[in-house]
PDB file of C-alpha atoms in Angstrom:
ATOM      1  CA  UNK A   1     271.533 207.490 120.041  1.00 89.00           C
ATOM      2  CA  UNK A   2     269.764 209.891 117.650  1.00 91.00           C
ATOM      3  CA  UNK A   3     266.358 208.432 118.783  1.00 93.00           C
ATOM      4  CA  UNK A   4     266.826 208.637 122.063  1.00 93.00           C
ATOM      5  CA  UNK A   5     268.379 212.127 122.002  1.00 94.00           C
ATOM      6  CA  UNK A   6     265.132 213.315 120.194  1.00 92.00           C
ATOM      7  CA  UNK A   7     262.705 211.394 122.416  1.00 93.00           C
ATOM      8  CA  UNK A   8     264.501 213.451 125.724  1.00 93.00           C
ATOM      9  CA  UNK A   9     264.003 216.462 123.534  1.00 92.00           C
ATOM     10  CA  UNK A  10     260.009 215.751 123.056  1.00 89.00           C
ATOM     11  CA  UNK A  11     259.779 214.307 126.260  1.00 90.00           C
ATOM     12  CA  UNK A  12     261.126 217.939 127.904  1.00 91.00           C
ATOM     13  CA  UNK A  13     258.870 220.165 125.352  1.00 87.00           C
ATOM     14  CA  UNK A  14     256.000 217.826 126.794  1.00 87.00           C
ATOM     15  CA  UNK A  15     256.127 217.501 129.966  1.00 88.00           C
ATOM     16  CA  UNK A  16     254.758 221.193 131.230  1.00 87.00           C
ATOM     17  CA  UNK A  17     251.980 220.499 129.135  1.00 87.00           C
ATOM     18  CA  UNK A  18     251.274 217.306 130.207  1.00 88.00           C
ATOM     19  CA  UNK A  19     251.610 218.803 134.144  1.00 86.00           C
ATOM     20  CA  UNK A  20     249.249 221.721 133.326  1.00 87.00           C
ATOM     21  CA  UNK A  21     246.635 219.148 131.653  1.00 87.00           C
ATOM     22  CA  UNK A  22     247.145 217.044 134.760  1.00 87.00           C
ATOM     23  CA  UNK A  23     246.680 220.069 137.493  1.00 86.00           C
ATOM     24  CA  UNK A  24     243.717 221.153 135.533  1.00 86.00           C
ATOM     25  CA  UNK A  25     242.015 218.196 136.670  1.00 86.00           C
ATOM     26  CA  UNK A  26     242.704 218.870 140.089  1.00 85.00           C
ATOM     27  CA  UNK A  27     241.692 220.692 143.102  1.00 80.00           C
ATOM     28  CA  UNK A  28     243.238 222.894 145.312  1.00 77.00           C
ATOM     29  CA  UNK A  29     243.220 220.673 147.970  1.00 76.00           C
ATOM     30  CA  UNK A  30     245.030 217.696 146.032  1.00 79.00           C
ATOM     31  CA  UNK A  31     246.939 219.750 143.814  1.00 77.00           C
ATOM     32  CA  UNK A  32     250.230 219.608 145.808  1.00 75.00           C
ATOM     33  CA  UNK A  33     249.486 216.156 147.275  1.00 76.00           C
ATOM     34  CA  UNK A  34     248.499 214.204 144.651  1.00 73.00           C
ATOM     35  CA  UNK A  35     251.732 213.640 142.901  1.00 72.00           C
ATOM     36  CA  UNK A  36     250.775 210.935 140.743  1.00 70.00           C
ATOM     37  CA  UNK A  37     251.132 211.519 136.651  1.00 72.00           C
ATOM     38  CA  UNK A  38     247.113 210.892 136.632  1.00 76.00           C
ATOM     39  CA  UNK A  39     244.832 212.185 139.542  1.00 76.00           C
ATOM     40  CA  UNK A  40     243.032 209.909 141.540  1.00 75.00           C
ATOM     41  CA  UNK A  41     239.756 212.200 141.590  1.00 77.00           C
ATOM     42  CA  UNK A  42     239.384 214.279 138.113  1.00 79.00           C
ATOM     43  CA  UNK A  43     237.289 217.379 138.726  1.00 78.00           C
ATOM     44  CA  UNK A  44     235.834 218.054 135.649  1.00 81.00           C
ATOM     45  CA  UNK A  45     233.998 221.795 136.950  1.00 84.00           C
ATOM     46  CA  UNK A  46     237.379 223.694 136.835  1.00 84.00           C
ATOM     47  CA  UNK A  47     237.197 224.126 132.922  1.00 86.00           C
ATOM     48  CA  UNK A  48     233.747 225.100 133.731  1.00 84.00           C
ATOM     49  CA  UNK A  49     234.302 227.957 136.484  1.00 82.00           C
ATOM     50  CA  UNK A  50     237.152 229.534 134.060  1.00 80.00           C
ATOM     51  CA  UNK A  51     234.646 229.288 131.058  1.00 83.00           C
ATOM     52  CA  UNK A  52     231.698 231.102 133.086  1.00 80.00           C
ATOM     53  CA  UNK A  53     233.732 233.017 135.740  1.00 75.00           C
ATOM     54  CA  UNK A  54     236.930 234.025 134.496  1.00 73.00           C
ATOM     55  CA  UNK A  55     234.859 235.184 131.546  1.00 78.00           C
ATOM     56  CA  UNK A  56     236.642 233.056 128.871  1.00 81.00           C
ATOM     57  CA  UNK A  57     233.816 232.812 126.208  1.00 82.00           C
ATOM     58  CA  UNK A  58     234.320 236.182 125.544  1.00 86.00           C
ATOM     59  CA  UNK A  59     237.825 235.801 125.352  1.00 87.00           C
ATOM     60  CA  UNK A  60     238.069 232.829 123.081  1.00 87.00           C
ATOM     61  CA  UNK A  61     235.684 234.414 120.684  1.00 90.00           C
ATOM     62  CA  UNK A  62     237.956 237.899 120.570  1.00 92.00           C
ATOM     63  CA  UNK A  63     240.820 235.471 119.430  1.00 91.00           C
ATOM     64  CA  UNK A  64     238.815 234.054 117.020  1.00 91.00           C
ATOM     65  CA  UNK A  65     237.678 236.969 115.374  1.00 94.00           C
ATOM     66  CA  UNK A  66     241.208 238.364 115.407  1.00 94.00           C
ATOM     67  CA  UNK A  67     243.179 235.648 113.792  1.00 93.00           C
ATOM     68  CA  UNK A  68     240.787 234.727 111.006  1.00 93.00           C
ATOM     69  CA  UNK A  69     240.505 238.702 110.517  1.00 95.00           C
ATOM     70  CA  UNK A  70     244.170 239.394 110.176  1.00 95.00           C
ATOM     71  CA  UNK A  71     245.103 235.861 108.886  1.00 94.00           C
ATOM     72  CA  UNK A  72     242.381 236.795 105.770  1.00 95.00           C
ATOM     73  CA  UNK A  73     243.700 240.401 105.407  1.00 95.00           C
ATOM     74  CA  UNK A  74     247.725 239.599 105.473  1.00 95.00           C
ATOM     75  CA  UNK A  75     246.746 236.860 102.583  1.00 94.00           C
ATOM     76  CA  UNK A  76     244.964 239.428 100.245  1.00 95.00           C
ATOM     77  CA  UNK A  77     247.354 242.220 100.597  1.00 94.00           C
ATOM     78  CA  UNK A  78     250.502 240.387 100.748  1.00 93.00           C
ATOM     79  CA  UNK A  79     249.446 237.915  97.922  1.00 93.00           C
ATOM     80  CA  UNK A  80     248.426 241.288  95.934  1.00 93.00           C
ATOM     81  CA  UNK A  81     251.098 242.899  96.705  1.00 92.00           C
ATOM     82  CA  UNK A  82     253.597 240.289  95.941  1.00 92.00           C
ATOM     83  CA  UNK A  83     252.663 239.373  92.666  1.00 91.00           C
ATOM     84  CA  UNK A  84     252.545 243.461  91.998  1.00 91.00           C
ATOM     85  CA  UNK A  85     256.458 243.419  92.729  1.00 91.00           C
ATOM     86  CA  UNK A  86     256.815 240.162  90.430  1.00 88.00           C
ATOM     87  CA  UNK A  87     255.021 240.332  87.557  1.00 87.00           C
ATOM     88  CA  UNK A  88     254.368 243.860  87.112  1.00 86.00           C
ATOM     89  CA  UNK A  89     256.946 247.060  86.752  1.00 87.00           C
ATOM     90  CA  UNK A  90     256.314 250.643  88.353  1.00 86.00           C
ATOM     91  CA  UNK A  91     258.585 252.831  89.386  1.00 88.00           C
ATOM     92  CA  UNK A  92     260.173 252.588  92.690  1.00 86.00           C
ATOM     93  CA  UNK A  93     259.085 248.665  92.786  1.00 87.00           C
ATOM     94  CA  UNK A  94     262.679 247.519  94.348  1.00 88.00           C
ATOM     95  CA  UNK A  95     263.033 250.552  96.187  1.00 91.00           C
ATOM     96  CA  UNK A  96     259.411 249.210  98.032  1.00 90.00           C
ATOM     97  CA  UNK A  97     260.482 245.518  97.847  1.00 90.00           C
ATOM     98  CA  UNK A  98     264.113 245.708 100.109  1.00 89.00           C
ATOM     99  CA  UNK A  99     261.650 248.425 102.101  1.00 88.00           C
ATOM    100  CA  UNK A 100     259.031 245.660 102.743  1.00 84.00           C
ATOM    101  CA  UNK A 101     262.141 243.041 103.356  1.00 85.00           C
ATOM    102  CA  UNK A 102     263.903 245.858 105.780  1.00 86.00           C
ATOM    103  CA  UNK A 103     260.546 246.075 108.239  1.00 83.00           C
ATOM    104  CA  UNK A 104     261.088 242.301 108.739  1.00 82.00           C
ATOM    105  CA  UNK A 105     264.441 243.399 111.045  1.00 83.00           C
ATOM    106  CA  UNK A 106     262.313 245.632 113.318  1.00 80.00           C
ATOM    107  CA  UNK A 107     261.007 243.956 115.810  1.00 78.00           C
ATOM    108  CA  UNK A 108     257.297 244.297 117.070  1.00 74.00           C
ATOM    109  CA  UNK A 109     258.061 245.976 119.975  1.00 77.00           C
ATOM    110  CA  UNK A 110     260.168 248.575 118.619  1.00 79.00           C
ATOM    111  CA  UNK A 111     257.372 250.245 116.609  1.00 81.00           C
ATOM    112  CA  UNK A 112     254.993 250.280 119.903  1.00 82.00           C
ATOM    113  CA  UNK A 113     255.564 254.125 120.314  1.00 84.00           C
ATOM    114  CA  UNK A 114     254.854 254.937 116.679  1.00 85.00           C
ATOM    115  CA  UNK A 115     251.953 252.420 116.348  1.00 86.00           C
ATOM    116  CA  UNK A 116     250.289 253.935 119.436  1.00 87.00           C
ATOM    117  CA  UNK A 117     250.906 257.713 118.434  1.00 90.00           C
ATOM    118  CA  UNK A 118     249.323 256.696 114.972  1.00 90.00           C
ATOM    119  CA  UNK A 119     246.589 254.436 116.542  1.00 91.00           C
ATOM    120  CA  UNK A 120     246.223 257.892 118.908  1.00 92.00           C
ATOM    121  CA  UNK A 121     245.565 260.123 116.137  1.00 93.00           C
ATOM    122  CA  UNK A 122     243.270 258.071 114.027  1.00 92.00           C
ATOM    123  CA  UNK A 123     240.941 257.224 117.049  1.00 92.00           C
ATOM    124  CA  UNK A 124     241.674 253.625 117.240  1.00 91.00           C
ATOM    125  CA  UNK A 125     243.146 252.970 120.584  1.00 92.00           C
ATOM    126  CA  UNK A 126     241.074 250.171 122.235  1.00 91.00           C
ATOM    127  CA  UNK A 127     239.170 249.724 119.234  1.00 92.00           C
ATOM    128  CA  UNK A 128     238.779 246.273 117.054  1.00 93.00           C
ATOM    129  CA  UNK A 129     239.855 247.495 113.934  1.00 93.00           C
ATOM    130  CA  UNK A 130     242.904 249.091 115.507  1.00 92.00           C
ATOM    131  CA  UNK A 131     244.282 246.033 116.455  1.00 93.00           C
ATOM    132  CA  UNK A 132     243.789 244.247 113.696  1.00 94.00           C
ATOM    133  CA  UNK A 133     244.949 246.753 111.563  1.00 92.00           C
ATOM    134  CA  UNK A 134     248.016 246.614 113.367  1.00 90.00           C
ATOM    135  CA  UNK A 135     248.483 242.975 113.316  1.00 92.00           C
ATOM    136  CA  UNK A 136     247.995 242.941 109.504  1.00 92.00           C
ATOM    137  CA  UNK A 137     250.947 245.307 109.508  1.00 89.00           C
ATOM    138  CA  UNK A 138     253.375 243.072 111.873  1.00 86.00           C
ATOM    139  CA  UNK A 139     252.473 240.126 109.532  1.00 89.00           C
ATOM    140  CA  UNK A 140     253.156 241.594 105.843  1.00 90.00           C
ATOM    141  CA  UNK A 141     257.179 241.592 105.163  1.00 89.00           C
ATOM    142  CA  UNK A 142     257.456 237.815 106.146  1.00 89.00           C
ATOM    143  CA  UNK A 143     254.201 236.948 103.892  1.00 91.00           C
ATOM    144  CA  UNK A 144     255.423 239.152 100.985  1.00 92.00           C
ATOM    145  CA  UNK A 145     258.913 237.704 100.798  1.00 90.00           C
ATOM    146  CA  UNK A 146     257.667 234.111 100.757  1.00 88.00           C
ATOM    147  CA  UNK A 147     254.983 234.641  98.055  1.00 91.00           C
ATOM    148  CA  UNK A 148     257.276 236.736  95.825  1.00 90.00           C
ATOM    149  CA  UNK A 149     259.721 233.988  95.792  1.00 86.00           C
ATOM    150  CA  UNK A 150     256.164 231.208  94.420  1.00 85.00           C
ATOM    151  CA  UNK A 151     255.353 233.962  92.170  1.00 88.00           C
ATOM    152  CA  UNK A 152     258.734 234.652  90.456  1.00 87.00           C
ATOM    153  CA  UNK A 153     258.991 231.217  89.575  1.00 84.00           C
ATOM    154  CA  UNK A 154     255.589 230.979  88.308  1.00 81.00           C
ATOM    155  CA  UNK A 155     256.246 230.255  84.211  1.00 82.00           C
ATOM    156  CA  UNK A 156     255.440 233.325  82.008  1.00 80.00           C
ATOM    157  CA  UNK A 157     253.656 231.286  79.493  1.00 82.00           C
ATOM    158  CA  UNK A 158     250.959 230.458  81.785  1.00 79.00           C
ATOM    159  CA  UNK A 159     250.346 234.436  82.116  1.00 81.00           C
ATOM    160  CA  UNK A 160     250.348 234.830  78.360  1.00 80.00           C
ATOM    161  CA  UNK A 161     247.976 231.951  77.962  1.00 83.00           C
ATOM    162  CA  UNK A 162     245.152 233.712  80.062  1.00 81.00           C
ATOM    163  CA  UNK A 163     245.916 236.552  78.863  1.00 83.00           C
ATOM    164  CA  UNK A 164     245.024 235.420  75.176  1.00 83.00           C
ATOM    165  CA  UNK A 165     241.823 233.757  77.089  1.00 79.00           C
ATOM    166  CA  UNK A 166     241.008 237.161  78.085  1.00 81.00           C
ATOM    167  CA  UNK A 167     241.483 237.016  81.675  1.00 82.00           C
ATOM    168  CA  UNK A 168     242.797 240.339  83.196  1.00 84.00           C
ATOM    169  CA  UNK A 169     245.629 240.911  85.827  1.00 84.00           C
ATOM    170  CA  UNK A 170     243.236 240.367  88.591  1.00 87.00           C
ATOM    171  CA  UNK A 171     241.787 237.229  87.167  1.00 86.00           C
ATOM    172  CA  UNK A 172     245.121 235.728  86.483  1.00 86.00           C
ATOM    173  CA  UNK A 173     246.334 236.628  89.963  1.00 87.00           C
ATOM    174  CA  UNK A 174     243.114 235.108  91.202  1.00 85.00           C
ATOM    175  CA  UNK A 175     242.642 232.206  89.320  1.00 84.00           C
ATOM    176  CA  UNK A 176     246.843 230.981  88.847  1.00 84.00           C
ATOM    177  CA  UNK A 177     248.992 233.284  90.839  1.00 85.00           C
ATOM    178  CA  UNK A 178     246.661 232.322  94.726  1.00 87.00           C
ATOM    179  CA  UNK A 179     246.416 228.325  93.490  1.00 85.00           C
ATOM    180  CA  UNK A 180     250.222 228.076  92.603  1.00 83.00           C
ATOM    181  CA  UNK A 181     250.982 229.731  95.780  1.00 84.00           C
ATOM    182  CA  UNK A 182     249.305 227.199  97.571  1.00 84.00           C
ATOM    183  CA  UNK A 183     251.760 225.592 100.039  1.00 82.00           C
ATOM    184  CA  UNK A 184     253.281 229.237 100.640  1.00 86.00           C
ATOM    185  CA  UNK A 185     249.851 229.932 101.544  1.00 88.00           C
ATOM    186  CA  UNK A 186     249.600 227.802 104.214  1.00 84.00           C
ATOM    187  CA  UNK A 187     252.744 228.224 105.667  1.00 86.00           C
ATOM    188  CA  UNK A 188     251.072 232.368 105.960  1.00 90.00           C
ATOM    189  CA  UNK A 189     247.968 231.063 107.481  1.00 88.00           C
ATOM    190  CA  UNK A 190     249.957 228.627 109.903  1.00 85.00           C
ATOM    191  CA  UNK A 191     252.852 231.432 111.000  1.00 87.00           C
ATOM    192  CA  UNK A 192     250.237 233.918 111.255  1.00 91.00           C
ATOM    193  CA  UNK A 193     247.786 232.373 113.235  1.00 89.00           C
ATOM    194  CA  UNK A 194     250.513 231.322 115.661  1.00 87.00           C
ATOM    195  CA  UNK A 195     251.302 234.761 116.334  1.00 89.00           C
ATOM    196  CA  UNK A 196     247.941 236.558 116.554  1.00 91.00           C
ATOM    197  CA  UNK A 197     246.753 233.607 118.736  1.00 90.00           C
ATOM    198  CA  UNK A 198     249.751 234.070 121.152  1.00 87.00           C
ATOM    199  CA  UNK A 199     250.246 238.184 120.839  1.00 88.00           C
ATOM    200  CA  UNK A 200     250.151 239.888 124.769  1.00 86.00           C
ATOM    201  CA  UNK A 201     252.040 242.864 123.994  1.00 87.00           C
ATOM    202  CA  UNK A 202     250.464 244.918 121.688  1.00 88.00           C
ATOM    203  CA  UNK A 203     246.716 244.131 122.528  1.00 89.00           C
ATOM    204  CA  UNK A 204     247.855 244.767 126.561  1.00 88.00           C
ATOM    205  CA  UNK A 205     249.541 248.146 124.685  1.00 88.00           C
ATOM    206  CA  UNK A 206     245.883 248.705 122.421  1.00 89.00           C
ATOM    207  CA  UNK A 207     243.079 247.550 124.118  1.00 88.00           C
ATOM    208  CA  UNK A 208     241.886 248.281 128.017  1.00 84.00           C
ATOM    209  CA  UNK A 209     238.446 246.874 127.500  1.00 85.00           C
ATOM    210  CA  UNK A 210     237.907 243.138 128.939  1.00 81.00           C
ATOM    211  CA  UNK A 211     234.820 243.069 126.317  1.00 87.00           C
ATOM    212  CA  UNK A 212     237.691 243.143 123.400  1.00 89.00           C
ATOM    213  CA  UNK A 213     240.331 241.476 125.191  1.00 88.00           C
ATOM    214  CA  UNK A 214     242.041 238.455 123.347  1.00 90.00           C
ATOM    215  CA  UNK A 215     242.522 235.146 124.960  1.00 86.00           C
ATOM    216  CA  UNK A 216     246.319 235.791 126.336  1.00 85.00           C
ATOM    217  CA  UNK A 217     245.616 238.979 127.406  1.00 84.00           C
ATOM    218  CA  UNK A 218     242.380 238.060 129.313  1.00 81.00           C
ATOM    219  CA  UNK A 219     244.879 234.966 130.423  1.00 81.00           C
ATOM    220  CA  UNK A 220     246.513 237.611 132.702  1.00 81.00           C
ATOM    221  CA  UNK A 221     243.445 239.751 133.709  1.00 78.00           C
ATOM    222  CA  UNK A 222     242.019 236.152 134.988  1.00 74.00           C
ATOM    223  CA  UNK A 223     245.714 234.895 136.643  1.00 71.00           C
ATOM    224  CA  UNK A 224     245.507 237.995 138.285  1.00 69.00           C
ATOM    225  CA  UNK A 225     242.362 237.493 140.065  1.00 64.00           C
ATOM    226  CA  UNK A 226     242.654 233.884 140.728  1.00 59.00           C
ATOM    227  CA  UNK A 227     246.326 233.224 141.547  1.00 61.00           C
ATOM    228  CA  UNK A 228     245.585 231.420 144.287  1.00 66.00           C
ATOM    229  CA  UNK A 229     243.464 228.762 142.686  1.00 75.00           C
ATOM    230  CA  UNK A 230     245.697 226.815 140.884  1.00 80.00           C
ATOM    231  CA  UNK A 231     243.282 224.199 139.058  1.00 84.00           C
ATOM    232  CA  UNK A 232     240.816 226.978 137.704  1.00 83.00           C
ATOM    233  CA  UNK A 233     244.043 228.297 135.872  1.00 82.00           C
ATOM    234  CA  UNK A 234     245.710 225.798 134.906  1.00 85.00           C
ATOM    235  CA  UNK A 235     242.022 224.793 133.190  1.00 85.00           C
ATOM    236  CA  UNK A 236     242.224 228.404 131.934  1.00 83.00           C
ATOM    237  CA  UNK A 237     246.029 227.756 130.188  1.00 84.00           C
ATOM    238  CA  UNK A 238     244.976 224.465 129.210  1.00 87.00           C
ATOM    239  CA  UNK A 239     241.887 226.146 127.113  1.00 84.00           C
ATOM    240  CA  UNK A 240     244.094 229.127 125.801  1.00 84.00           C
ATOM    241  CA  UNK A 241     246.728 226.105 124.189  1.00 85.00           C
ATOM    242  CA  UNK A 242     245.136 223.522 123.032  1.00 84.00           C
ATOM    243  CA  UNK A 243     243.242 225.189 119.868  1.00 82.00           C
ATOM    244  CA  UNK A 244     246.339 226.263 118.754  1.00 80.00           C
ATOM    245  CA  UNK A 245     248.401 222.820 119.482  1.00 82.00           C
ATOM    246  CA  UNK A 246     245.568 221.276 117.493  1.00 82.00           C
ATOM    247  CA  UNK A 247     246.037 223.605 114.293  1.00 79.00           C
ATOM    248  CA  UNK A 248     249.706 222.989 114.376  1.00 77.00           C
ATOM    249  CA  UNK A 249     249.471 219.660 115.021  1.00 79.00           C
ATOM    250  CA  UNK A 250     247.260 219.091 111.902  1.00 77.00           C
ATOM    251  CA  UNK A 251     248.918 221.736 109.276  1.00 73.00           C
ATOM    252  CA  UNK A 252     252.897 221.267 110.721  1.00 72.00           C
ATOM    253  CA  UNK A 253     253.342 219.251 107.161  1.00 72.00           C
ATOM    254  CA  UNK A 254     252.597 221.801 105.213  1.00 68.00           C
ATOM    255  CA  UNK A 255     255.790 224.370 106.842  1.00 66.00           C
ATOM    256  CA  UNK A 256     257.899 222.111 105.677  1.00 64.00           C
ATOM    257  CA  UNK A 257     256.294 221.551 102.359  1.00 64.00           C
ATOM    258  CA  UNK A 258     255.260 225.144 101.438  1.00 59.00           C
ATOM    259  CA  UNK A 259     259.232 226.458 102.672  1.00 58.00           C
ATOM    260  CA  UNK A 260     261.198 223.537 100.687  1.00 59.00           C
ATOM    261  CA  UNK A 261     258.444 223.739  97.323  1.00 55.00           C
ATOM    262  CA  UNK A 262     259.507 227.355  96.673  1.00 49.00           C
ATOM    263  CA  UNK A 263     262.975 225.328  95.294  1.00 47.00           C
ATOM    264  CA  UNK A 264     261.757 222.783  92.923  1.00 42.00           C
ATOM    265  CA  UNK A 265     258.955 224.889  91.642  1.00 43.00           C
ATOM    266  CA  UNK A 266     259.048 225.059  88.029  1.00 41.00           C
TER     267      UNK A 266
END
């Protein structure tokens, strides 16, 4: 009964996709006669006209260049930042810890008015580096929390080792602290890239330029100028998921790995 209870569950997260992979295949005149689960006539040009015309290249490539950006810049400052609150003391470092931990109950949208009268004042309203900079930003509590937790249980004796070796705090944190961090690591890049792959709000908030609009906010741009032909978006959906599904698909293991290690470590 288990089984089958789980195989309704998949079978219910599946099916829209399935449906939009099927209507992308489509055309407008078969789209709501055709009801079989596989079309009698695939038309293969729809993935075409929404790659050319609904300008989707440029698009894809924005989203690209914004989720390895902020992916690469959340894992240096968090993982630097992290091992700074475990392994090192300052003044003020719990004080900036339960700070760090506190942002993590904001939600995203309740810093828009803030994040646009800062983005405002330093210039970088519809600008690249604003967004990203901003994305880094809704991406650090989460990230720090997790790699504190690999780096506190990281054995002190290690540390003292290279130390003796003559490696320095960054080298350690470089060549031990990043490596034994590993499968928190990936759980970052996977959460991460989820998120700035899928983020509408805040770039439809930041940018107004279709040359540095990401792929779900150029999704609406294009449904908005071809609502009426139903194949060409569903092509365009169908484009805008599956790079993501893929990643997940292949790295899912390691969320599960990298948030149960953090207990037997050690």
């Amino acid at each position: 009964m288990i089984h089958i209870f789980l195989m309704a569950v998949t079978l219910t997260c599946l099916f829209p996709l399935l449906w939009m992979l099927r209507c992308s295949f489509m055309t407008n005149d078969t789209i709501f006669v055709d009801q079989g689960l596989i079309p009698h006539h695939l038309d293969f040009t729809n993935f075409a006209s929404a790659w050319t015309k609904g300008n989707f290249g440029v698009y894809f490539i924005n989203s690209v260049i914004y989720t390895v950006s902020v992916v690469t810049g959340i894992v240096l400052i968090s993982s630097l930042a992290a091992y700074s609150f475990s392994r090192l003391n300052f003044p003020g470092k719990n004080i900036l810890f339960y700070l760090f931990v506190a942002a993590m109950m904001i939600p995203l949208p309740g810093s828009f008015v803030a994040l646009f009268v800062l983005m405002t004042k330093l210039h970088l309203i519809n600008t690249r580096f604003g967004y990203i900079l901003c994305m880094i930003n809704a991406g650090l509590s989460m990230s720090i929390l997790l790699l504190k937790t690999f780096f506190d249980k990281m054995p002190h004796e290690l540390e003292d080792a290279a130390r003796i070796d003559g490696c320095s705090r960054i080298g350690i944190w470089l060549h031990m602290a990043l490596p034994f961090a590993r499968p928190a690591i990936a759980v970052i890049v996977i959460f991460n890239s989820l998120n700035v792959w899928n983020e509408y709000i805040l770039a439809f908030l930041l940018l107004g330029d279709s040359n540095l609009m990401p792929l779900q906010r150029g999704l609406v741009v294009f449904q908005g100028a071809n609502s009426t032909d139903y194949p060409v978006l569903m092509a365009g959906l169908t484009m805008a998921a599956v790079p993501i599904i893929m990643v997940y698909l292949f790295m899912q293991k390691y969320i599960v790995k990298g948030l149960s290690s953090g207990e037997v470590i050690g």
